[in-house]
Amino acid sequence: MVSGLGEVAAGLSKGALQPSELLEACLTRIAALDDKLHAFLRLTERTARAAAKAADLRRAARQPLSAIDGVPIALKDNFCMEGVETTCGSRILQGYVPPYDATAVARLEAAGAVIVGKLNMDEFAMGSSTENSAFGPTRNPWDLSRTPGGSSGGSAAAVAAGLVPGALGTDTGGSIRQPASLCGCVGLKPTYGRVSRYGVIAFASSLDQVGPLAPDVQGVALLLQSIAGQDERDQTSSARPVPSYGELLEKSVRGLTIGVPKELFAEGLDGQVERAVRAAMARLEEDGCTLKPISLPNAPHAIAAYYLVATAEASSNLARYDGVRFGHRAQADSLLEMYQATRAEGFGAEVKRRIMLGTYALSAGYYDAYYLRAQKVRTLIRRDFEQAFAAGVDAVVSPTCPTTAFRLGEKSGEPLAMYLSDVYTVPANLAGLPGISVPCGFDQGGLPIGVQLVGRPFDEGTLLRLARAAERGREQRTPEGF
Amino acid sequence: MLQPVIGLEVHAQLLTRTKIFCGCSTAFGAPPNTQVCPVCLGLPGALPALNRAVVELAVRAGKAFACRIAGRSVWSRKNYFYPDLPKGYQITQFDLPICAGGAVDVPGLRKVQLTRIHLEEDAGKSVHAEGGSEVDLNRSGVPLIEIVGEPVLRSSEEASEYLKALRLALVYLGVNDGNLEEGSFRCDANVSVHEPSAKLGTRVELKNINSFRFVRQAIDYEIARQVAALGRGERIIQETRLYDHEKNETRAMRSKEEANDYRYFPEPDLPPLVVSPAWIDAVQVPRLPNEITAGLLAAGVAPADARTIVGDPRLAALHARLGDPRRAAHFIVGELSRALNDREVNLDALAFEPAQVAEAWALQDAGTISSTGLKEVLAELIRTGKPPAQTVLERGLAQVQDLAALDAVVDAVLARYPSEAGKYQAGKKTLLGFLVGAAMKELKGKGNPSALNALFRARLGG
């Protein structure tokens, strides 16, 4: 089994690998191993085999559509794909088959990627453990008694277990970076607006962003390359040109300045996680980076602000699941009862909790105190980052997650404890900045640890460069049994 | 004496080919749910993308009514559950609308101040029938402007005049088709009553009024209901009432306590709407009905005729192309209106060209046809589009203009009626008509009457 998406792409390019062979190898591994993980909700074998055959021909003719032509990719189950059931991890969408493709999916397909299937997730991307999936949790390949993180837990587990060389996820408060960290793979949340959200089932529209997960930084760069760029169907997508990430990736990091925010190395941080992160920072310093202490004074308020903005938007975004046009519909005698029963039966506890929180935050008389105030905090957090960047910082470093992977059920009764596991990832979403998590070591139990880098808006290039450097010195392991 | 105070909110559908946030057609009357896509169906993952054409129409209306046009306006979500609202929220503008202030000039009344004009999407249509309800989402996402008037109207008559003026202005602007039956121009009314010395009374919102007549009836009913309630010592409660035109009454729909909390917040899927001053300047505003009326009056068109012509933009457009304003006005309120009233022709598919009307006039001016002949020529032109010269030929409408020929007839008439000729010369000038009539009879009606007049006068000495 090849170790990274970059290597897979190189193998395909040289003709050492064939897309169909590669797909069959993935399908075989999924069939053999996914019972243990439950990363996949469903496979798209038939269309994948057809796509791989077409890629075989292009590769044989040396006319690939892109560097990832023929690479098997899996999608978090909140990406709409024409003709393929898309549930968002929710009972309310069970059986729902979208009539159209998300832009990111269409772009992957246009680049020749072979879509293998749909991956498990916390219902409507609300959660940090994938335990909130209506279809059962996903397990962490490093320890099957532990969660892979979430909400893109299926994506991270599938990539970390080598079931697919790459996957797409979405990140609203850390949902790509946190599971990537807990599963020991690379996960990138691009700048808000870098990748189209069209066709991605919304959780919190002003925070959601599509991003790639792969075993290697190069793989993440290749996937970003194929999905980034403006989309007229998403008016929050940016017109800024997309650079060639592959070229930026190999540039030296010498002379770059990395900000070290004291607020993100504070209490609650596991000692082993901190040691691994600081070791990665030291390696970057050896490569010629400068570490500079900075302050993000408003970062401690990020979780509070995030859970108001995100739930407020979610309460509105999830109103369309009313049983009228698609998805689950409960039988009832009146319209109101139908609404109530449909939503009571269709949504899980965490989704209901967040809809109620968000509805409350937007209610007459509370809007100013909650939603508006949270938006003000958000502006302050963005300014904190702007000041750091203005002072010459190229990226801000922190742990991705305060701990390594936690046990299934460990936090599921304590929503607040679960929310706090997003403490380091949420500020990048509130500020709309790109963030990446790169594996940087293991704790004594052999669980992976990730380091997070947050960069300037649309400067994914620098982040990928730093991540590439951080990745070089790390210890390589594969999870036992995978 | 209690004084009514009325404010109107008008929803006008914008005349764009496609919907406000997707490329679906806005055409009326298609089979249910055939003009829909993931965006206007509110399918999971779909996002709105603004149709710039709607912005231009809103700005055009705003400029026409002298509103302040916002360089930056903001989309908001209005959240409520209803089966014909696919997303569970309506995308509208809330605290930062595209147009603020302004006024509508109402002929015979005064300027009626506007609060604002904002852009929003329409919901679908629910059809309630025995055994269940059905939803048609063809209308979902059709662009609207909501024109909110200040509460300054004092009677149902004023309200109706304001609405008529507003509707006509929007039609002239090319912003709205003014079609109340198809629901592309809809009105809600806020009605309250108060003692003029006291502050405004509690207002009641009336919904479901879809004709000018119903507006008057609904408001009159509501004013009477409120006056009677206050007379009994009751209090008016703030509520929404539905007008039932079959029973001519209003019924309580929901009170303020039961009112939806719409939980407005800025729409995160759409950036703020930014329009530059240069772009706003470049938006063209066609002439409004009041300006056109003033122009007609200045050209000598009678006020009643001007009202008729301006009352229908198609007539006004035709008038502008006919030349000679007074003659054109006579043609329109005369021959053309007759033909329209008799349903001989359709104003949307006239058979003739304006230049042909001018040709007919020229034939009369040259003396080729009489005024009676002109009427006949124009009637034929309106009905069939037949060229005037051809009608003159086919029907033998050309007048005898040869003076020698006319002179011979004058001779013959004078010889036949010597006593009448003598009486004329003795001062009974009214006999000229008799003599000319006799000559005309001789000429089978084709003599040029003014030439005959002149010949008789010359012969009989004035």
XYZ file of C-alpha atoms in Angstrom, chain A residues 86 103-104 144 174 177 221 224-225 235 250 252 265-266 295 302 369 422 432 436:
20
model
C -26.864 11.885 0.615
C -19.426 22.138 -7.335
C -16.511 20.541 -5.449
C -11.007 1.102 17.883
C -12.537 22.373 13.191
C -8.515 19.620 11.298
C -2.281 20.390 -2.079
C -7.102 21.754 -3.117
C -5.768 22.583 -6.561
C -21.521 34.259 -4.262
C 8.604 22.830 -2.317
C 12.062 26.710 1.518
C -0.811 27.131 24.892
C -2.701 27.645 28.118
C -1.141 37.383 21.721
C -14.022 32.124 20.475
C -27.355 40.299 23.466
C -12.778 22.819 19.309
C -12.299 33.064 7.858
C -4.053 23.064 8.437
